[in-house]
Coordinates of C-alpha atoms and ligand atoms in Angstrom, one line a residue:
X1 CA 36.8 67.2 74.5
X2 CA 35.7 66.0 77.9
X3 CA 32.1 64.9 77.9
X4 CA 30.3 65.4 81.2
X5 CA 28.0 62.7 82.2
X6 CA 29.8 60.1 80.0
X7 CA 32.6 57.8 81.2
X8 CA 35.8 59.5 80.2
X9 CA 38.5 57.3 79.0
X10 CA 41.9 57.4 80.7
X11 CA 44.7 58.6 78.5
X12 CA 47.5 56.2 77.5
X13 CA 50.5 55.9 79.8
X14 CA 52.8 58.9 79.1
X15 CA 55.5 61.2 80.3
X16 CA 54.5 64.9 80.7
X17 CA 57.6 67.0 80.2
X18 CA 57.4 70.6 81.2
X19 CA 59.9 73.1 79.9
X20 CA 59.9 76.3 82.0
X21 CA 58.8 74.3 85.1
X22 CA 60.0 76.9 87.5
X23 CA 57.9 79.7 85.8
X24 CA 54.6 81.3 86.6
X25 CA 52.5 79.4 84.0
X26 CA 53.6 76.0 85.2
X27 CA 53.0 76.8 88.9
X28 CA 49.8 78.8 88.4
X29 CA 48.0 76.8 85.7
X30 CA 49.7 73.6 84.5
X31 CA 50.3 71.9 87.8
X32 CA 46.9 72.9 89.4
X33 CA 45.2 71.5 86.2
X34 CA 47.2 68.3 86.4
X35 CA 46.2 68.1 90.1
X36 CA 42.5 68.5 89.1
X37 CA 42.8 65.8 86.5
X38 CA 44.5 63.5 89.1
X39 CA 41.7 64.3 91.6
X40 CA 39.1 63.3 89.1
X41 CA 41.0 60.1 88.1
X42 CA 41.7 61.4 84.6
X43 CA 45.5 61.0 84.5
X44 CA 47.0 57.9 82.9
X45 CA 47.5 55.0 85.3
X46 CA 51.2 55.0 84.4
X47 CA 52.4 58.6 84.3
X48 CA 55.4 60.8 85.2
X49 CA 56.1 64.5 85.2
X50 CA 59.6 65.6 84.2
X51 CA 60.4 69.2 84.9
X52 CA 63.0 70.8 82.8
X53 CA 64.8 73.9 84.0
X54 CA 68.1 75.7 83.4
X55 CA 70.4 75.6 86.4
X56 CA 70.4 72.5 88.4
X57 CA 67.5 71.7 90.7
X58 CA 67.0 68.6 92.8
X59 CA 63.9 66.5 92.7
X60 CA 63.1 67.6 96.3
X61 CA 63.5 71.3 95.5
X62 CA 61.3 71.0 92.4
X63 CA 58.7 69.0 94.4
X64 CA 58.7 71.6 97.2
X65 CA 58.3 74.5 94.7
X66 CA 55.4 72.8 92.8
X67 CA 53.7 71.8 96.0
X68 CA 53.9 75.4 97.3
X69 CA 52.5 76.6 93.9
X70 CA 49.6 74.1 94.1
X71 CA 48.7 75.2 97.6
X72 CA 48.6 78.8 96.4
X73 CA 46.8 78.3 93.1
X74 CA 44.7 75.1 93.5
X75 CA 41.1 75.7 92.5
X76 CA 39.8 73.2 95.0
X77 CA 40.9 72.0 98.5
X78 CA 44.1 70.0 98.1
X79 CA 43.7 66.3 99.1
X80 CA 47.1 65.4 100.5
X81 CA 46.9 61.8 99.2
X82 CA 46.2 62.9 95.6
X83 CA 49.0 65.6 95.8
X84 CA 51.5 63.1 97.2
X85 CA 50.7 60.6 94.4
X86 CA 51.1 63.3 91.8
X87 CA 54.3 64.7 93.1
X88 CA 56.0 61.4 93.7
X89 CA 56.2 61.0 89.9
X90 CA 58.0 64.3 89.4
X91 CA 61.7 64.5 88.5
X92 CA 63.9 67.4 87.6
X93 CA 66.2 67.4 84.6
X94 CA 68.5 70.2 83.3
X95 CA 68.5 71.2 79.7
X96 CA 69.3 74.4 77.9
X97 CA 69.1 74.8 74.1
X98 CA 72.3 76.8 74.3
X99 CA 74.0 73.6 75.5
X100 CA 73.1 70.9 73.0
X101 CA 74.8 68.2 75.1
X102 CA 72.3 68.8 77.8
X103 CA 69.6 67.5 75.5
X104 CA 71.5 64.3 74.7
X105 CA 71.8 63.8 78.4
X106 CA 68.1 64.6 78.8
X107 CA 67.2 62.0 76.1
X108 CA 68.9 59.2 78.1
X109 CA 67.5 60.4 81.4
X110 CA 64.0 60.4 80.0
X111 CA 64.4 56.8 78.7
X112 CA 65.5 55.7 82.2
X113 CA 62.6 57.5 83.8
X114 CA 60.2 55.9 81.4
X115 CA 61.5 52.5 82.1
X116 CA 61.3 53.1 85.9
X117 CA 57.7 54.3 85.7
X118 CA 56.6 51.9 83.0
X119 CA 55.1 54.8 80.9
X120 CA 56.3 53.4 77.6
X121 CA 57.4 56.0 75.1
X122 CA 54.4 58.4 74.7
X123 CA 55.6 61.9 75.4
X124 CA 53.9 65.2 75.8
X125 CA 56.3 68.2 75.8
X126 CA 54.7 71.3 77.3
X127 CA 56.7 74.4 76.4
X128 CA 55.7 76.8 79.2
X129 CA 58.5 79.1 78.2
X130 CA 58.9 82.5 76.6
X131 CA 58.1 82.4 72.9
X132 CA 61.8 82.9 71.9
X133 CA 62.5 79.4 73.3
X134 CA 59.9 77.5 71.2
X135 CA 62.1 76.9 68.2
X136 CA 65.5 76.3 69.9
X137 CA 63.9 73.7 72.2
X138 CA 62.0 72.0 69.4
X139 CA 65.2 71.9 67.3
X140 CA 67.1 70.1 70.1
X141 CA 64.2 67.7 70.8
X142 CA 64.1 66.8 67.2
X143 CA 67.9 66.5 66.8
X144 CA 68.1 64.1 69.8
X145 CA 65.2 62.0 68.4
X146 CA 62.9 62.7 71.4
X147 CA 60.1 63.8 69.0
X148 CA 60.3 60.8 66.6
X149 CA 57.1 58.9 66.6
X150 CA 58.4 55.3 66.4
X151 CA 55.4 53.4 67.7
X152 CA 54.6 55.9 70.3
X153 CA 53.0 59.4 70.1
X154 CA 55.1 62.4 70.7
X155 CA 53.3 65.8 71.1
X156 CA 54.4 69.3 71.7
X157 CA 52.3 72.0 73.3
X158 CA 53.0 75.6 72.5
X159 CA 51.4 78.6 74.3
X160 CA 50.6 81.9 72.6
X161 CA 52.0 84.1 71.1
X162 CA 52.5 82.2 67.8
X163 CA 54.5 85.0 66.2
X164 CA 54.1 88.7 66.5
X165 CA 52.8 89.4 63.0
X166 CA 52.0 87.5 59.8
X167 CA 55.6 87.0 58.7
X168 CA 56.9 85.8 62.1
X169 CA 53.9 83.5 62.4
X170 CA 54.6 82.0 59.0
X171 CA 58.2 81.6 59.9
X172 CA 57.5 79.9 63.2
X173 CA 55.0 77.5 61.6
X174 CA 57.3 76.7 58.7
X175 CA 60.3 76.1 61.0
X176 CA 58.3 73.9 63.4
X177 CA 56.9 71.9 60.5
X178 CA 60.4 71.1 59.3
X179 CA 60.9 69.4 62.7
X180 CA 57.5 67.8 63.5
X181 CA 54.3 67.0 61.8
X182 CA 51.2 69.3 62.2
X183 CA 49.4 66.5 64.0
X184 CA 52.1 66.6 66.7
X185 CA 51.7 70.4 67.4
X186 CA 49.1 71.5 69.9
X187 CA 48.9 75.3 69.9
X188 CA 47.0 76.3 73.0
X189 CA 44.6 79.2 73.3
X190 CA 43.2 79.2 76.8
X191 CA 39.9 80.7 75.6
X192 CA 39.1 77.3 74.1
X193 CA 39.3 75.8 77.6
X194 CA 36.4 77.9 78.8
X195 CA 33.1 76.1 79.0
X196 CA 30.9 78.8 77.5
X197 CA 33.3 79.1 74.5
X198 CA 33.0 75.4 73.8
X199 CA 29.2 75.8 74.3
X200 CA 29.0 78.1 71.3
X201 CA 29.2 75.1 69.1
X202 CA 26.6 73.2 71.1
X203 CA 24.2 76.1 71.2
X204 CA 24.4 76.6 67.5
X205 CA 24.5 73.0 66.3
X206 CA 22.6 71.0 68.9
X207 CA 19.5 73.2 68.7
X208 CA 17.3 73.5 65.7
X209 CA 16.1 77.0 66.3
X210 CA 19.2 79.2 66.1
X211 CA 20.8 78.1 62.8
X212 CA 18.0 79.1 60.5
X213 CA 18.3 82.7 61.7
X214 CA 22.1 82.8 62.1
X215 CA 22.8 84.8 59.0
X216 CA 22.7 88.2 57.3
X217 CA 18.9 88.0 56.8
X218 CA 18.2 88.1 60.5
X219 CA 21.3 89.4 62.2
X220 CA 22.1 93.1 62.2
X221 CA 25.6 92.9 63.6
X222 CA 27.7 91.1 66.2
X223 CA 29.7 92.7 69.1
X224 CA 32.6 90.9 70.8
X225 CA 33.8 92.5 74.0
X226 CA 36.7 91.4 76.2
X227 CA 37.2 94.1 78.8
X228 CA 39.6 93.8 81.7
X229 CA 39.8 95.7 84.9
X230 CA 43.4 95.1 85.5
X231 CA 46.1 97.3 84.2
X232 CA 49.3 96.0 82.8
X233 CA 50.8 95.5 86.2
X234 CA 54.3 93.8 86.3
X235 CA 54.1 92.8 82.6
X236 CA 55.2 96.2 81.3
X237 CA 58.1 95.0 79.2
X238 CA 56.1 92.2 77.4
X239 CA 53.1 94.4 77.0
X240 CA 54.8 97.5 75.7
X241 CA 56.2 95.5 72.8
X242 CA 52.9 93.7 72.3
X243 CA 49.8 96.0 72.8
X244 CA 46.2 95.1 73.1
X245 CA 45.7 94.1 69.5
X246 CA 48.5 91.5 69.3
X247 CA 47.8 90.3 72.8
X248 CA 44.1 89.6 72.4
X249 CA 42.7 89.9 68.9
X250 CA 44.2 87.4 66.5
X251 CA 44.0 84.8 69.2
X252 CA 41.3 85.1 71.9
X253 CA 38.8 87.4 70.1
X254 CA 39.2 85.5 66.8
X255 CA 38.5 82.2 68.6
X256 CA 35.2 83.6 69.7
X257 CA 34.5 85.1 66.3
X258 CA 35.3 82.0 64.4
X259 CA 33.1 79.8 66.6
X260 CA 30.2 82.2 66.2
X261 CA 30.7 82.7 62.5
X262 CA 31.9 79.4 61.1
X263 CA 29.8 77.2 58.8
X264 CA 28.5 73.9 60.3
X265 CA 31.3 71.4 60.2
X266 CA 30.4 68.1 58.4
X267 CA 31.4 66.2 61.4
X268 CA 32.4 67.0 65.0
X269 CA 36.0 66.1 64.5
X270 CA 39.2 68.1 64.6
X271 CA 39.7 68.2 60.9
X272 CA 36.2 69.4 60.0
X273 CA 35.9 71.9 62.9
X274 CA 39.3 73.4 62.4
X275 CA 38.8 73.6 58.7
X276 CA 35.6 75.6 59.1
X277 CA 37.2 77.9 61.7
X278 CA 40.2 78.6 59.4
X279 CA 37.8 79.2 56.4
X280 CA 35.9 81.9 58.2
X281 CA 39.0 83.7 59.4
X282 CA 40.4 83.5 55.9
X283 CA 37.1 85.2 54.7
X284 CA 37.7 88.3 56.9
X285 CA 37.9 91.2 54.4
X286 CA 41.5 92.4 54.1
X287 CA 41.5 96.1 54.6
X288 CA 43.8 98.7 53.1
X289 CA 45.8 100.6 55.7
X290 CA 43.6 103.6 55.1
X291 CA 40.5 101.5 55.7
X292 CA 42.1 100.0 58.8
X293 CA 42.6 103.4 60.3
X294 CA 39.0 104.3 59.5
X295 CA 37.7 101.1 61.0
X296 CA 39.6 101.1 64.2
X297 CA 40.2 102.9 67.4
X298 CA 43.1 102.5 69.7
X299 CA 43.5 103.9 73.1
X300 CA 45.9 104.1 76.1
X301 CA 44.8 104.4 79.7
X302 CA 45.7 107.2 81.9
X303 CA 45.6 107.1 85.7
X304 CA 42.4 106.6 87.5
X305 CA 40.6 104.5 90.2
X306 CA 38.9 101.2 89.7
X307 CA 37.0 100.5 92.9
X308 CA 39.6 100.9 95.6
X309 CA 42.5 100.2 93.2
X310 CA 44.5 103.1 92.0
X311 CA 45.9 102.6 88.5
X312 CA 48.7 104.8 87.4
X313 CA 49.2 106.1 83.8
X314 CA 50.2 103.3 81.5
X315 CA 53.3 105.2 80.5
X316 CA 54.4 105.3 84.1
X317 CA 54.3 101.6 84.5
X318 CA 57.6 99.9 85.3
X319 CA 59.3 98.8 82.1
X320 CA 57.0 100.8 79.8
X321 CA 58.9 103.3 77.6
X322 CA 58.0 106.9 78.6
X323 CA 55.9 108.4 75.8
X324 CA 55.1 104.9 74.5
X325 CA 52.5 104.7 71.7
X326 CA 51.5 101.1 72.6
X327 CA 47.7 100.7 72.7
X328 CA 46.0 99.2 75.8
X329 CA 42.6 99.4 74.1
X330 CA 41.6 98.3 70.6
X331 CA 38.3 98.4 68.8
X332 CA 37.9 97.1 65.2
X333 CA 35.1 96.8 62.7
X334 CA 35.5 93.7 60.5
X335 CA 33.5 92.3 57.7
X336 CA 33.4 88.6 56.7
X337 CA 33.1 88.2 52.9
X338 CA 31.0 85.2 52.6
X339 CA 27.3 84.4 51.8
X340 CA 26.3 84.0 55.4
X341 CA 27.8 87.3 56.7
X342 CA 28.0 89.7 53.8
X343 CA 27.2 93.2 55.1
X344 CA 27.0 92.1 58.8
X345 CA 29.7 94.1 60.7
X346 CA 31.6 92.4 63.5
X347 CA 32.6 95.0 66.1
X348 CA 35.4 93.8 68.3
X349 CA 36.8 95.6 71.4
X350 CA 39.2 94.8 74.1
X351 CA 41.1 96.8 76.7
X352 CA 42.9 97.0 80.0
X353 CA 42.0 99.1 83.0
X354 CA 38.3 99.4 82.1
X355 CA 35.3 99.6 84.5
X356 CA 34.6 95.9 84.6
X357 CA 35.8 92.5 83.6
X358 CA 33.5 91.4 80.9
X359 CA 33.7 88.9 78.1
X360 CA 30.7 88.5 75.9
X361 CA 29.5 88.0 72.3
X362 CA 26.3 89.9 71.7
X363 CA 24.4 89.0 68.6
X364 CA 22.0 91.8 67.6
X365 CA 19.0 90.7 65.6
X366 CA 17.3 93.0 63.1
X367 CA 14.3 95.0 64.4
X368 CA 10.8 93.9 63.8
X369 CA 9.9 95.3 60.3
X370 CA 6.7 97.0 61.0
X371 CA 5.4 99.5 63.6
X372 CA 2.3 97.7 64.6
X373 CA 2.0 99.1 68.1
X374 CA 0.9 102.7 67.8
X375 CA 2.0 103.8 71.3
X376 CA 5.5 102.4 71.0
X377 CA 7.2 103.4 67.8
X378 CA 9.5 100.8 66.3
X379 CA 12.7 102.7 67.2
X380 CA 11.7 102.7 70.9
X381 CA 11.4 98.9 71.0
X382 CA 14.1 97.3 73.1
X383 CA 16.8 95.6 71.0
X384 CA 16.8 91.9 70.4
X385 CA 20.2 90.6 71.6
X386 CA 21.4 87.1 72.2
X387 CA 24.3 87.4 74.5
X388 CA 26.8 84.6 75.2
X389 CA 29.0 85.6 78.1
X390 CA 31.9 84.1 80.0
X391 CA 32.5 87.1 82.4
X392 CA 31.3 88.1 84.9
X393 CA 29.1 85.1 84.8
X394 CA 29.1 82.2 82.4
X395 CA 25.7 82.0 80.6
X396 CA 23.4 82.9 77.8
X397 CA 20.9 85.7 77.8
X398 CA 18.1 86.6 75.4
X399 CA 16.6 90.1 75.3
X400 CA 13.1 90.6 73.8
X401 CA 10.1 92.8 74.1
X402 CA 7.1 92.0 76.1
X403 CA 3.8 93.7 77.1
X404 CA 3.7 95.6 80.4
X405 CA 0.7 94.3 82.3
X406 CA -2.3 96.6 82.2
X407 CA -5.2 97.7 80.0
X408 CA -3.0 99.5 77.4
X409 CA -0.4 98.0 75.1
X410 CA 2.8 99.2 76.6
X411 CA 6.0 97.4 75.6
X412 CA 9.2 96.9 77.6
X413 CA 12.4 95.0 77.1
X414 CA 13.0 91.9 79.3
X415 CA 15.7 89.3 79.6
X416 CA 15.6 85.6 79.8
X417 CA 18.8 84.3 81.5
X418 CA 20.6 81.0 81.6
X419 CA 23.5 80.8 84.0
X420 CA 25.7 77.7 84.1
X421 CA 25.9 77.8 87.9
X422 CA 22.2 77.6 88.3
X423 CA 21.9 74.3 86.3
X424 CA 25.2 72.5 86.6
X425 CA 27.4 71.9 89.5
X426 CA 30.9 72.1 88.2
X427 CA 34.0 72.1 90.3
X428 CA 36.0 75.3 89.8
X429 CA 38.8 74.7 87.4
X430 CA 41.9 76.4 85.9
X431 CA 40.4 76.1 82.4
X432 CA 43.4 74.0 81.3
X433 CA 42.1 70.6 82.4
X434 CA 40.2 69.9 79.2
X435 CA 43.0 71.2 77.0
X436 CA 45.7 69.0 78.8
X437 CA 43.4 66.0 78.8
X438 CA 42.6 66.4 75.1
X439 CA 46.3 66.6 74.4
X440 CA 46.9 63.3 76.2
X441 CA 44.1 61.6 74.3
X442 CA 45.2 63.1 71.0
X443 CA 42.1 65.2 70.4
X444 CA 43.2 68.4 68.8
X445 CA 39.8 69.9 68.1
X446 CA 40.4 72.7 70.6
X447 CA 43.8 73.6 69.4
X448 CA 44.8 76.0 66.6
X449 CA 46.0 74.8 63.3
X450 CA 48.8 76.6 61.5
X451 CA 46.4 77.9 58.8
X452 CA 44.0 79.6 61.2
X453 CA 46.9 81.2 63.1
X454 CA 48.1 82.7 59.9
X455 CA 44.6 83.7 58.7
X456 CA 44.2 85.5 62.0
X457 CA 47.5 87.5 61.6
X458 CA 46.6 88.2 58.0
X459 CA 43.4 89.9 59.0
X460 CA 45.0 92.1 61.7
X461 CA 48.2 92.9 59.7
X462 CA 46.8 96.1 58.0
X463 CA 45.9 97.4 61.5
X464 CA 49.3 96.7 62.8
X465 CA 51.0 98.4 59.8
X466 CA 48.7 101.4 59.8
X467 CA 49.1 101.9 63.6
X468 CA 52.8 101.6 63.4
X469 CA 53.0 104.2 60.7
X470 CA 50.7 106.6 62.7
X471 CA 52.8 106.3 65.9
X472 CA 51.3 108.4 68.6
X473 CA 48.9 110.2 66.3
X474 CA 45.3 108.9 66.7
X475 CA 46.1 107.2 70.0
X476 CA 43.1 108.0 72.3
X477 CA 43.7 108.5 76.0
X478 CA 41.1 107.1 78.4
X479 CA 40.8 107.3 82.1
X480 CA 41.3 104.0 84.0
X481 CA 38.0 102.8 85.2
X482 CA 35.9 104.1 82.3
X483 CA 34.3 102.1 79.4
X484 CA 37.1 103.0 76.9
X485 CA 37.9 105.9 74.7
X486 CA 35.0 108.1 73.5
X487 CA 36.1 107.5 69.9
X488 CA 35.2 103.9 70.2
X489 CA 31.5 104.9 70.3
X490 CA 31.9 106.8 67.1
X491 CA 32.9 103.6 65.3
X492 CA 29.4 102.4 65.8
X493 CA 27.3 105.5 66.0
X494 CA 28.4 106.5 62.4
X495 CA 26.8 103.2 61.4
X496 CA 23.6 104.0 63.4
X497 CA 24.5 101.4 66.1
X498 CA 25.9 101.5 69.6
X499 CA 27.9 99.3 72.0
X500 CA 26.0 97.5 74.7
X501 CA 26.3 99.2 78.0
X502 CA 28.7 97.5 80.4
X503 CA 26.3 97.3 83.4
Ligands
LIG601 C1 46.2 86.5 78.0 C2 46.8 87.9 77.8 O1 46.5 85.7 76.9 O2 44.8 86.6 78.3 C3 46.5 88.8 79.0 O3 48.2 87.8 77.5 C4 45.0 88.7 79.4 O4 46.9 90.1 78.8 C5 44.5 87.3 79.4 O5 44.9 89.4 80.6 C6 43.0 87.3 79.6 O6 42.5 86.1 79.9 P1 41.1 85.9 80.6 O7 40.9 84.4 80.6 O8 41.3 86.5 82.0 O9 40.1 86.6 79.8

């Protein structure tokens, strides 16, 4: 992980090979992140970018396209000298898994390029491609020896989704592991590139005061919310076969949940941290399909307005099947079966076309046990929440009760707020810088291991199965721009709890 304030080491010389270089991900995030690393002097001294695309493209065409993307998506003003230096090391090659010969040709072109740039043989293959291409590409890279670690490191970066359910995730992992070792695979979840998400570990384990109360004795429940304002937009085809649960829960929401709920690792290294994260996901109670239906709510948005934006019915979105039963909102109640969390519900919710963009983990502490203040009954005391948020602002907030000034003991809830931007001056970033840098230095602490990916799918599988069987029955409509389906409230009110309000 990048450590602000300490000198950061430069990665070893390497080639950065991007599959799907003409696509949105490469232009919008990968190249701007490489640019930010170049601007902060964190790229290797000897470095080259090789863009792999199907259908011939000249170096000049690729350069021009990447430069255009950088101007559009850069998170900071583009320094022409830095950009020129970055792009002069870009070359285009053509390779298509349907044409195995093209990979043999690519292998020799790559060697020539490495010799010309003096990068040695370290290689990072970034698969910015649709998931169906992960295995075919890796098979060809392995067949042509491009992934063999003979004195050099060879790594492969894979973006989500890692499968679409437990079986497909197991299959993908098993097939990949026939071709490369686990230590060579970097499964990216961009939530782990967010500062506040990384800060959960620091908050918990670099401070002495939270850990003693971080358990079932003091915590009533935990709410994890990832609300989005945007609808599905132009991603109708992908989204309609995916839905809110697959798109967000076993990956992003479980990253948040595992960091909040994991046991302290014995060391701050990849093996120890990833083991504890996998352990806690594996401890999520497996629900029967009936329990899953009881402990979940799924919704689908109807037309509405969010500010000035008019959102049409989900089912009228281009490439969405009319009458689709795909959920655009999911809320779940999960229980972790271990000594720390037994009996503490974790409520998770995520959805599209909601009133606000908000990402937060709210830890609700138990109420004070005794009504000492006669004029304010215990149930009217404000709730004690510790809220860790990444949207709309990155920060941490503590809610507690205090005395209202005056001669009588009146009590009111107040908030103590820490916002990153008030304390630290950080350049805006894509969120991919740390992840790409870590890949180059071989630190996989922020990447997902096969076992935690599978443990995540295992926990959501009963919900997927139950919802599939139920079809459209039980799918709750909600108006775009609201806080989600009414039924999501019932999931908590029946336990005597309620969601935190959005505003
Ligand atoms: C992606 C999902 O992985 O994460 C998108 O596919 C979602 O549907 C996005 O919008 C949310 O990311 P963030 O960083 O904006 O919360």
